[in-house]
């Protein structure tokens, strides 16, 4: 039903019919058509409305562009008042013709006055132009909204296209490091990496995935890192969600912050730590990541992952999220809060 209604709003012909119906109804009520007793009166009423309608269309196609395109409101107002004055005189002269003596249209003295015709022309102009302008701005707003959504989606796809190879590069670096130190673990780790890659490929074409799947993906990645540096790094991962199946999230939205923590927090042999906490309550997701910063150690980083993730957050949530990053001497802290959408709203 809503789709059909939207189609009507987007169709210019249906809009024109709605405008004519609205203005014609107001015109007939104003002239008390229930008192008309002959077909001649009805036809003359339609004739008068046609003149009023043509005046409104003249203003619409020849005068309104002066206001919207050239932005000369004073000129538009002057020409509009002049047009109302001319059409009022035309209608007044028509009511003086003998053809009105045999019909009940404009028989009252006040209806045959110039001021009455002036009010009719001006009132009908407002009744016709008002919904036309509303429909025009509705179409402009809808077009801009659709263009913005399309542009945002193109940007999101581009960012995801950059993020996926970035994640793949980091994962294989992790696998390479493990294979050098623990070659006997390599087959099992390759299987874990393949599972990560499978999730990445399957979620790449989706706008949203379930929060449960995303957390399982993050947990698998953390387990892979534990295999690599768990013997020398204190790694903590904890997630608490009030209802995992109820929420959805953009795929691989959080992984860049977690990757960054392992990349910079475990780059030295000295004692280090990575702490990851994810909580969701009433749809409010809170990601808290803390990692140690080793002394006198520089890590080459393109920062593509973090940069793209922040851009994705801006595109998806606008200003409706909170990201706080603190880079202290000893620790690096990421604190992210955002509101998740529910699956239940779509399935019900």
Short mmCIF file of C-alpha atoms in Angstrom, two decimals:
data_model
loop_
_atom_site.label_atom_id
_atom_site.label_comp_id
_atom_site.label_asym_id
_atom_site.label_seq_id
_atom_site.Cartn_x
_atom_site.Cartn_y
_atom_site.Cartn_z
CA UNK A 1 0.00 0.00 0.00
CA UNK A 2 2.77 2.42 0.93
CA UNK A 3 4.65 1.59 -2.28
CA UNK A 4 1.60 2.45 -4.40
CA UNK A 5 1.12 5.69 -2.46
CA UNK A 6 4.77 6.62 -3.04
CA UNK A 7 4.32 5.93 -6.75
CA UNK A 8 1.38 8.34 -6.82
CA UNK A 9 3.42 11.00 -5.07
CA UNK A 10 6.26 10.55 -7.57
CA UNK A 11 4.01 10.58 -10.66
CA UNK A 12 3.57 14.09 -12.08
CA UNK A 13 0.27 13.25 -13.78
CA UNK A 14 -1.28 11.97 -10.56
CA UNK A 15 -0.02 15.07 -8.81
CA UNK A 16 -1.63 17.27 -11.46
CA UNK A 17 -4.93 15.43 -11.08
CA UNK A 18 -4.76 15.86 -7.31
CA UNK A 19 -4.10 19.60 -7.68
CA UNK A 20 -7.00 20.05 -10.12
CA UNK A 21 -9.33 18.03 -7.89
CA UNK A 22 -8.37 20.02 -4.80
CA UNK A 23 -8.65 23.46 -6.37
CA UNK A 24 -11.84 22.59 -8.29
CA UNK A 25 -13.47 21.36 -5.08
CA UNK A 26 -12.60 24.62 -3.29
CA UNK A 27 -13.91 26.61 -6.27
CA UNK A 28 -17.24 24.76 -6.35
CA UNK A 29 -17.79 25.14 -2.61
CA UNK A 30 -17.06 28.85 -2.85
CA UNK A 31 -19.72 29.33 -5.53
CA UNK A 32 -22.43 27.14 -3.88
CA UNK A 33 -22.85 24.75 -6.78
CA UNK A 34 -25.58 22.91 -4.96
CA UNK A 35 -27.87 25.83 -5.92
CA UNK A 36 -27.18 25.49 -9.65
CA UNK A 37 -30.31 24.25 -11.41
CA UNK A 38 -29.19 23.93 -15.04
CA UNK A 39 -26.49 22.32 -17.15
CA UNK A 40 -25.68 25.74 -18.55
CA UNK A 41 -24.71 26.96 -15.10
CA UNK A 42 -22.42 23.97 -14.56
CA UNK A 43 -20.75 24.43 -17.95
CA UNK A 44 -20.25 28.14 -17.32
CA UNK A 45 -18.76 27.33 -13.93
CA UNK A 46 -16.31 24.91 -15.57
CA UNK A 47 -15.51 27.59 -18.14
CA UNK A 48 -14.70 30.09 -15.40
CA UNK A 49 -12.57 27.56 -13.55
CA UNK A 50 -10.68 26.84 -16.79
CA UNK A 51 -9.78 30.53 -17.05
CA UNK A 52 -8.61 30.57 -13.44
CA UNK A 53 -6.64 27.36 -14.00
CA UNK A 54 -4.94 28.77 -17.12
CA UNK A 55 -3.95 31.86 -15.14
CA UNK A 56 -2.35 29.67 -12.47
CA UNK A 57 -0.50 27.62 -15.12
CA UNK A 58 0.76 30.84 -16.73
CA UNK A 59 2.15 31.89 -13.37
CA UNK A 60 3.60 28.42 -12.82
CA UNK A 61 5.50 28.07 -16.11
CA UNK A 62 6.40 31.69 -16.91
CA UNK A 63 6.57 33.60 -13.64
CA UNK A 64 7.70 31.04 -11.04
CA UNK A 65 11.00 30.40 -12.91
CA UNK A 66 11.80 34.07 -12.27
CA UNK A 67 11.61 33.32 -8.55
CA UNK A 68 13.32 29.90 -8.47
CA UNK A 69 15.89 30.20 -11.27
CA UNK A 70 16.80 33.89 -11.46
CA UNK A 71 15.98 34.56 -7.78
CA UNK A 72 14.27 37.89 -8.37
CA UNK A 73 11.40 37.87 -5.86
CA UNK A 74 10.49 41.55 -6.37
CA UNK A 75 10.03 41.01 -10.11
CA UNK A 76 7.97 37.86 -9.50
CA UNK A 77 5.66 39.60 -7.01
CA UNK A 78 5.15 42.56 -9.34
CA UNK A 79 4.35 40.38 -12.38
CA UNK A 80 2.07 38.14 -10.29
CA UNK A 81 0.04 41.09 -9.02
CA UNK A 82 -0.13 42.47 -12.53
CA UNK A 83 -1.36 39.11 -13.85
CA UNK A 84 -3.99 38.88 -11.10
CA UNK A 85 -5.17 42.40 -11.99
CA UNK A 86 -5.46 41.60 -15.73
CA UNK A 87 -7.29 38.28 -15.26
CA UNK A 88 -9.63 39.88 -12.73
CA UNK A 89 -10.64 42.48 -15.30
CA UNK A 90 -11.16 39.75 -17.91
CA UNK A 91 -13.43 37.75 -15.57
CA UNK A 92 -15.30 40.86 -14.54
CA UNK A 93 -16.00 41.79 -18.17
CA UNK A 94 -17.15 38.23 -18.93
CA UNK A 95 -19.67 38.32 -16.06
CA UNK A 96 -21.16 41.43 -17.64
CA UNK A 97 -22.07 39.58 -20.83
CA UNK A 98 -25.69 38.72 -21.60
CA UNK A 99 -24.97 34.98 -21.55
CA UNK A 100 -25.16 35.04 -17.73
CA UNK A 101 -28.74 36.26 -17.67
CA UNK A 102 -30.09 32.71 -18.22
CA UNK A 103 -27.95 30.89 -15.63
CA UNK A 104 -27.58 31.05 -11.87
CA UNK A 105 -23.84 31.68 -11.92
CA UNK A 106 -22.71 34.99 -10.43
CA UNK A 107 -26.22 36.33 -9.98
CA UNK A 108 -25.64 37.99 -6.60
CA UNK A 109 -24.50 41.59 -6.75
CA UNK A 110 -21.34 40.96 -4.73
CA UNK A 111 -20.40 38.03 -7.02
CA UNK A 112 -20.50 40.27 -10.08
CA UNK A 113 -18.24 42.92 -8.56
CA UNK A 114 -14.63 43.44 -9.51
CA UNK A 115 -13.39 42.77 -5.97
CA UNK A 116 -15.09 39.37 -5.98
CA UNK A 117 -13.35 38.42 -9.23
CA UNK A 118 -10.05 39.70 -7.85
CA UNK A 119 -10.47 37.48 -4.78
CA UNK A 120 -11.42 34.50 -6.99
CA UNK A 121 -8.30 34.88 -9.16
CA UNK A 122 -5.98 35.34 -6.20
CA UNK A 123 -7.56 32.57 -4.10
CA UNK A 124 -7.53 30.04 -6.93
CA UNK A 125 -3.90 30.92 -7.70
CA UNK A 126 -2.95 30.12 -4.12
CA UNK A 127 -4.99 26.88 -4.10
CA UNK A 128 -3.29 25.65 -7.27
CA UNK A 129 0.27 26.86 -6.79
CA UNK A 130 0.60 25.82 -3.14
CA UNK A 131 0.29 22.02 -3.68
CA UNK A 132 2.29 22.30 -6.93
CA UNK A 133 5.19 23.91 -5.06
CA UNK A 134 4.88 21.35 -2.25
CA UNK A 135 5.04 18.48 -4.76
CA UNK A 136 7.97 20.12 -6.53
CA UNK A 137 10.03 20.39 -3.36
CA UNK A 138 9.01 16.84 -2.41
CA UNK A 139 10.41 15.53 -5.70
CA UNK A 140 13.60 17.58 -5.30
CA UNK A 141 14.09 16.38 -1.72
CA UNK A 142 13.43 12.75 -2.66
CA UNK A 143 15.83 12.94 -5.61
CA UNK A 144 18.57 14.45 -3.46
CA UNK A 145 17.96 11.83 -0.76
CA UNK A 146 18.19 8.98 -3.28
CA UNK A 147 21.35 10.48 -4.79
CA UNK A 148 22.91 10.85 -1.34
CA UNK A 149 22.04 7.25 -0.43
CA UNK A 150 23.47 5.98 -3.71
CA UNK A 151 26.65 8.01 -3.22
CA UNK A 152 27.01 6.78 0.36
CA UNK A 153 26.55 3.18 -0.76
CA UNK A 154 29.20 3.62 -3.44
CA UNK A 155 31.56 5.05 -0.83
CA UNK A 156 30.82 2.19 1.57
CA UNK A 157 31.49 -0.39 -1.13
CA UNK A 158 34.75 1.36 -1.98
CA UNK A 159 35.84 1.44 1.66
CA UNK A 160 34.94 -2.22 2.15
CA UNK A 161 36.89 -3.04 -1.00
CA UNK A 162 39.96 -1.40 0.53
CA UNK A 163 39.42 -2.85 4.00
CA UNK A 164 39.14 -6.48 2.91
CA UNK A 165 42.61 -6.71 1.26
CA UNK A 166 44.01 -4.80 4.26
CA UNK A 167 42.59 -7.40 6.64
CA UNK A 168 43.79 -10.22 4.38
CA UNK A 169 47.31 -8.79 4.37
CA UNK A 170 47.43 -8.56 8.18
CA UNK A 171 45.99 -12.05 8.62
CA UNK A 172 48.58 -13.65 6.38
CA UNK A 173 51.30 -11.78 8.20
CA UNK A 174 50.00 -13.32 11.41
CA UNK A 175 49.92 -16.78 9.82
CA UNK A 176 53.45 -16.31 8.50
CA UNK A 177 54.76 -15.37 11.95
CA UNK A 178 53.16 -18.43 13.56
CA UNK A 179 54.45 -20.80 10.87
CA UNK A 180 58.03 -19.69 11.56
CA UNK A 181 57.86 -20.27 15.31
CA UNK A 182 55.39 -23.16 15.46
CA UNK A 183 55.36 -24.99 12.10
CA UNK A 184 53.43 -27.93 13.55
CA UNK A 185 50.45 -25.68 14.23
CA UNK A 186 50.32 -24.35 10.69
CA UNK A 187 47.67 -26.78 9.28
CA UNK A 188 45.15 -25.99 12.04
CA UNK A 189 45.82 -22.28 11.75
CA UNK A 190 45.35 -22.37 7.99
CA UNK A 191 41.91 -23.88 8.63
CA UNK A 192 41.08 -21.03 11.03
CA UNK A 193 42.28 -18.46 8.52
CA UNK A 194 40.13 -20.07 5.82
CA UNK A 195 37.10 -19.73 8.10
CA UNK A 196 37.89 -16.05 8.57
CA UNK A 197 38.25 -15.60 4.83
CA UNK A 198 34.97 -17.43 4.21
CA UNK A 199 33.13 -15.07 6.54
CA UNK A 200 34.80 -12.10 4.91
CA UNK A 201 33.74 -13.19 1.42
CA UNK A 202 30.18 -14.12 2.43
CA UNK A 203 29.59 -10.86 4.31
CA UNK A 204 31.21 -8.65 1.70
CA UNK A 205 28.03 -8.37 -0.38
CA UNK A 206 25.78 -7.77 2.64
CA UNK A 207 24.96 -4.42 4.16
CA UNK A 208 24.31 -5.98 7.56
CA UNK A 209 24.99 -9.25 9.35
CA UNK A 210 23.81 -10.57 12.69
CA UNK A 211 25.75 -9.39 15.70
CA UNK A 212 26.23 -13.03 16.71
CA UNK A 213 28.10 -13.80 13.47
CA UNK A 214 30.24 -10.69 13.79
CA UNK A 215 31.22 -11.50 17.38
CA UNK A 216 32.07 -15.07 16.38
CA UNK A 217 34.29 -13.70 13.64
CA UNK A 218 36.04 -11.37 16.12
CA UNK A 219 36.48 -14.21 18.59
CA UNK A 220 38.08 -16.39 15.90
CA UNK A 221 40.48 -13.60 15.05
CA UNK A 222 41.41 -13.13 18.72
CA UNK A 223 42.02 -16.87 19.08
CA UNK A 224 44.31 -16.72 16.07
CA UNK A 225 46.29 -13.91 17.68
CA UNK A 226 46.49 -15.88 20.93
CA UNK A 227 48.16 -18.67 18.98
CA UNK A 228 50.70 -16.19 17.70
CA UNK A 229 51.55 -14.05 20.73
CA UNK A 230 49.57 -15.54 23.61
CA UNK A 231 52.71 -16.98 25.24
CA UNK A 232 54.16 -13.47 25.78
CA UNK A 233 51.11 -11.23 25.77
CA UNK A 234 48.23 -10.99 28.20
CA UNK A 235 45.11 -11.11 25.98
CA UNK A 236 41.61 -10.53 27.33
CA UNK A 237 38.44 -10.77 25.28
CA UNK A 238 35.00 -10.50 26.83
CA UNK A 239 31.62 -9.89 25.21
CA UNK A 240 28.28 -9.47 26.92
CA UNK A 241 25.14 -9.04 24.84
CA UNK A 242 21.59 -9.00 26.17
CA UNK A 243 20.27 -10.64 22.97
CA UNK A 244 22.73 -11.46 20.18
CA UNK A 245 20.13 -12.63 17.67
CA UNK A 246 18.16 -9.38 17.96
CA UNK A 247 20.75 -7.03 16.51
CA UNK A 248 22.45 -6.43 13.20
CA UNK A 249 25.66 -4.62 12.34
CA UNK A 250 27.65 -3.65 9.28
CA UNK A 251 30.15 -6.47 8.62
CA UNK A 252 33.75 -6.03 9.76
CA UNK A 253 32.99 -2.67 11.33
CA UNK A 254 34.88 -3.31 14.57
CA UNK A 255 37.75 -5.49 13.43
CA UNK A 256 40.07 -2.61 12.46
CA UNK A 257 40.23 -1.35 16.06
CA UNK A 258 41.05 -4.87 17.27
CA UNK A 259 43.63 -5.44 14.53
CA UNK A 260 45.27 -2.16 15.44
CA UNK A 261 45.50 -3.19 19.10
CA UNK A 262 47.33 -6.43 18.27
CA UNK A 263 49.54 -4.81 15.68
CA UNK A 264 50.82 -2.05 17.96
CA UNK A 265 50.35 -3.70 21.34
CA UNK A 266 52.28 -6.89 20.66
CA UNK A 267 55.18 -5.66 18.55
CA UNK A 268 57.76 -6.05 21.32
CA UNK A 269 58.99 -9.02 23.33
CA UNK A 270 58.60 -7.14 26.59
CA UNK A 271 55.48 -7.63 28.69
CA UNK A 272 52.44 -6.40 26.80
CA UNK A 273 48.68 -6.71 26.88
CA UNK A 274 45.55 -6.35 24.76
CA UNK A 275 42.13 -6.00 26.39
CA UNK A 276 38.90 -6.12 24.38
CA UNK A 277 35.49 -5.61 25.93
CA UNK A 278 32.22 -5.58 23.97
CA UNK A 279 28.88 -4.98 25.67
CA UNK A 280 25.44 -4.50 24.17
CA UNK A 281 22.45 -3.42 26.23
CA UNK A 282 19.16 -2.22 24.73
CA UNK A 283 20.87 -1.92 21.37
CA UNK A 284 23.68 0.30 22.67
CA UNK A 285 27.02 -1.21 21.65
CA UNK A 286 30.09 -0.28 23.63
CA UNK A 287 33.51 -1.35 22.34
CA UNK A 288 36.40 -0.74 24.71
CA UNK A 289 39.88 -1.70 23.50
CA UNK A 290 43.07 -1.08 25.45
CA UNK A 291 46.55 -2.12 24.38
CA UNK A 292 50.03 -1.48 25.72
CA UNK A 293 52.50 0.68 23.82
CA UNK A 294 55.98 -0.87 23.80
CA UNK A 295 58.86 1.51 24.42
CA UNK A 296 61.24 2.52 21.62
CA UNK A 297 59.41 0.50 19.01
CA UNK A 298 58.09 1.91 15.77
CA UNK A 299 55.54 0.06 13.72
CA UNK A 300 55.13 0.85 10.04
CA UNK A 301 51.45 1.53 9.52
CA UNK A 302 49.40 2.92 6.63
CA UNK A 303 46.41 3.48 8.96
CA UNK A 304 44.13 2.42 6.11
CA UNK A 305 42.04 0.21 8.37
CA UNK A 306 41.31 2.86 11.00
CA UNK A 307 40.78 5.62 8.45
CA UNK A 308 38.32 3.58 6.40
CA UNK A 309 36.46 2.39 9.48
CA UNK A 310 35.99 5.94 10.73
CA UNK A 311 34.72 6.96 7.28
CA UNK A 312 32.29 4.03 7.33
CA UNK A 313 31.06 5.10 10.76
CA UNK A 314 30.45 8.61 9.44
CA UNK A 315 28.54 7.32 6.43
CA UNK A 316 26.41 4.83 8.35
CA UNK A 317 25.73 6.71 11.58
CA UNK A 318 26.47 10.33 10.72
CA UNK A 319 26.88 12.08 14.07
CA UNK A 320 24.95 9.41 15.97
CA UNK A 321 27.97 7.62 17.38
CA UNK A 322 30.74 8.41 19.83
CA UNK A 323 34.37 7.50 19.19
CA UNK A 324 37.04 8.46 21.70
CA UNK A 325 40.69 7.53 21.01
CA UNK A 326 43.33 8.23 23.62
CA UNK A 327 47.02 7.80 22.82
CA UNK A 328 48.91 7.95 26.09
CA UNK A 329 52.57 7.15 26.67
CA UNK A 330 51.93 3.63 27.91
CA UNK A 331 48.47 2.71 26.60
CA UNK A 332 46.30 3.19 23.55
CA UNK A 333 42.56 3.29 24.30
CA UNK A 334 39.63 3.08 21.88
CA UNK A 335 36.15 3.73 23.21
CA UNK A 336 33.30 3.38 20.71
CA UNK A 337 29.57 3.71 21.39
CA UNK A 338 26.85 3.35 18.79
CA UNK A 339 23.21 2.31 18.51
CA UNK A 340 22.49 -0.96 16.72
CA UNK A 341 19.37 -1.71 14.72
CA UNK A 342 17.19 -4.68 15.52
CA UNK A 343 16.38 -7.61 13.25
CA UNK A 344 12.96 -7.90 14.89
CA UNK A 345 11.74 -4.73 13.21
CA UNK A 346 12.25 -6.27 9.78
CA UNK A 347 10.97 -9.76 10.56
CA UNK A 348 7.76 -8.72 12.27
#
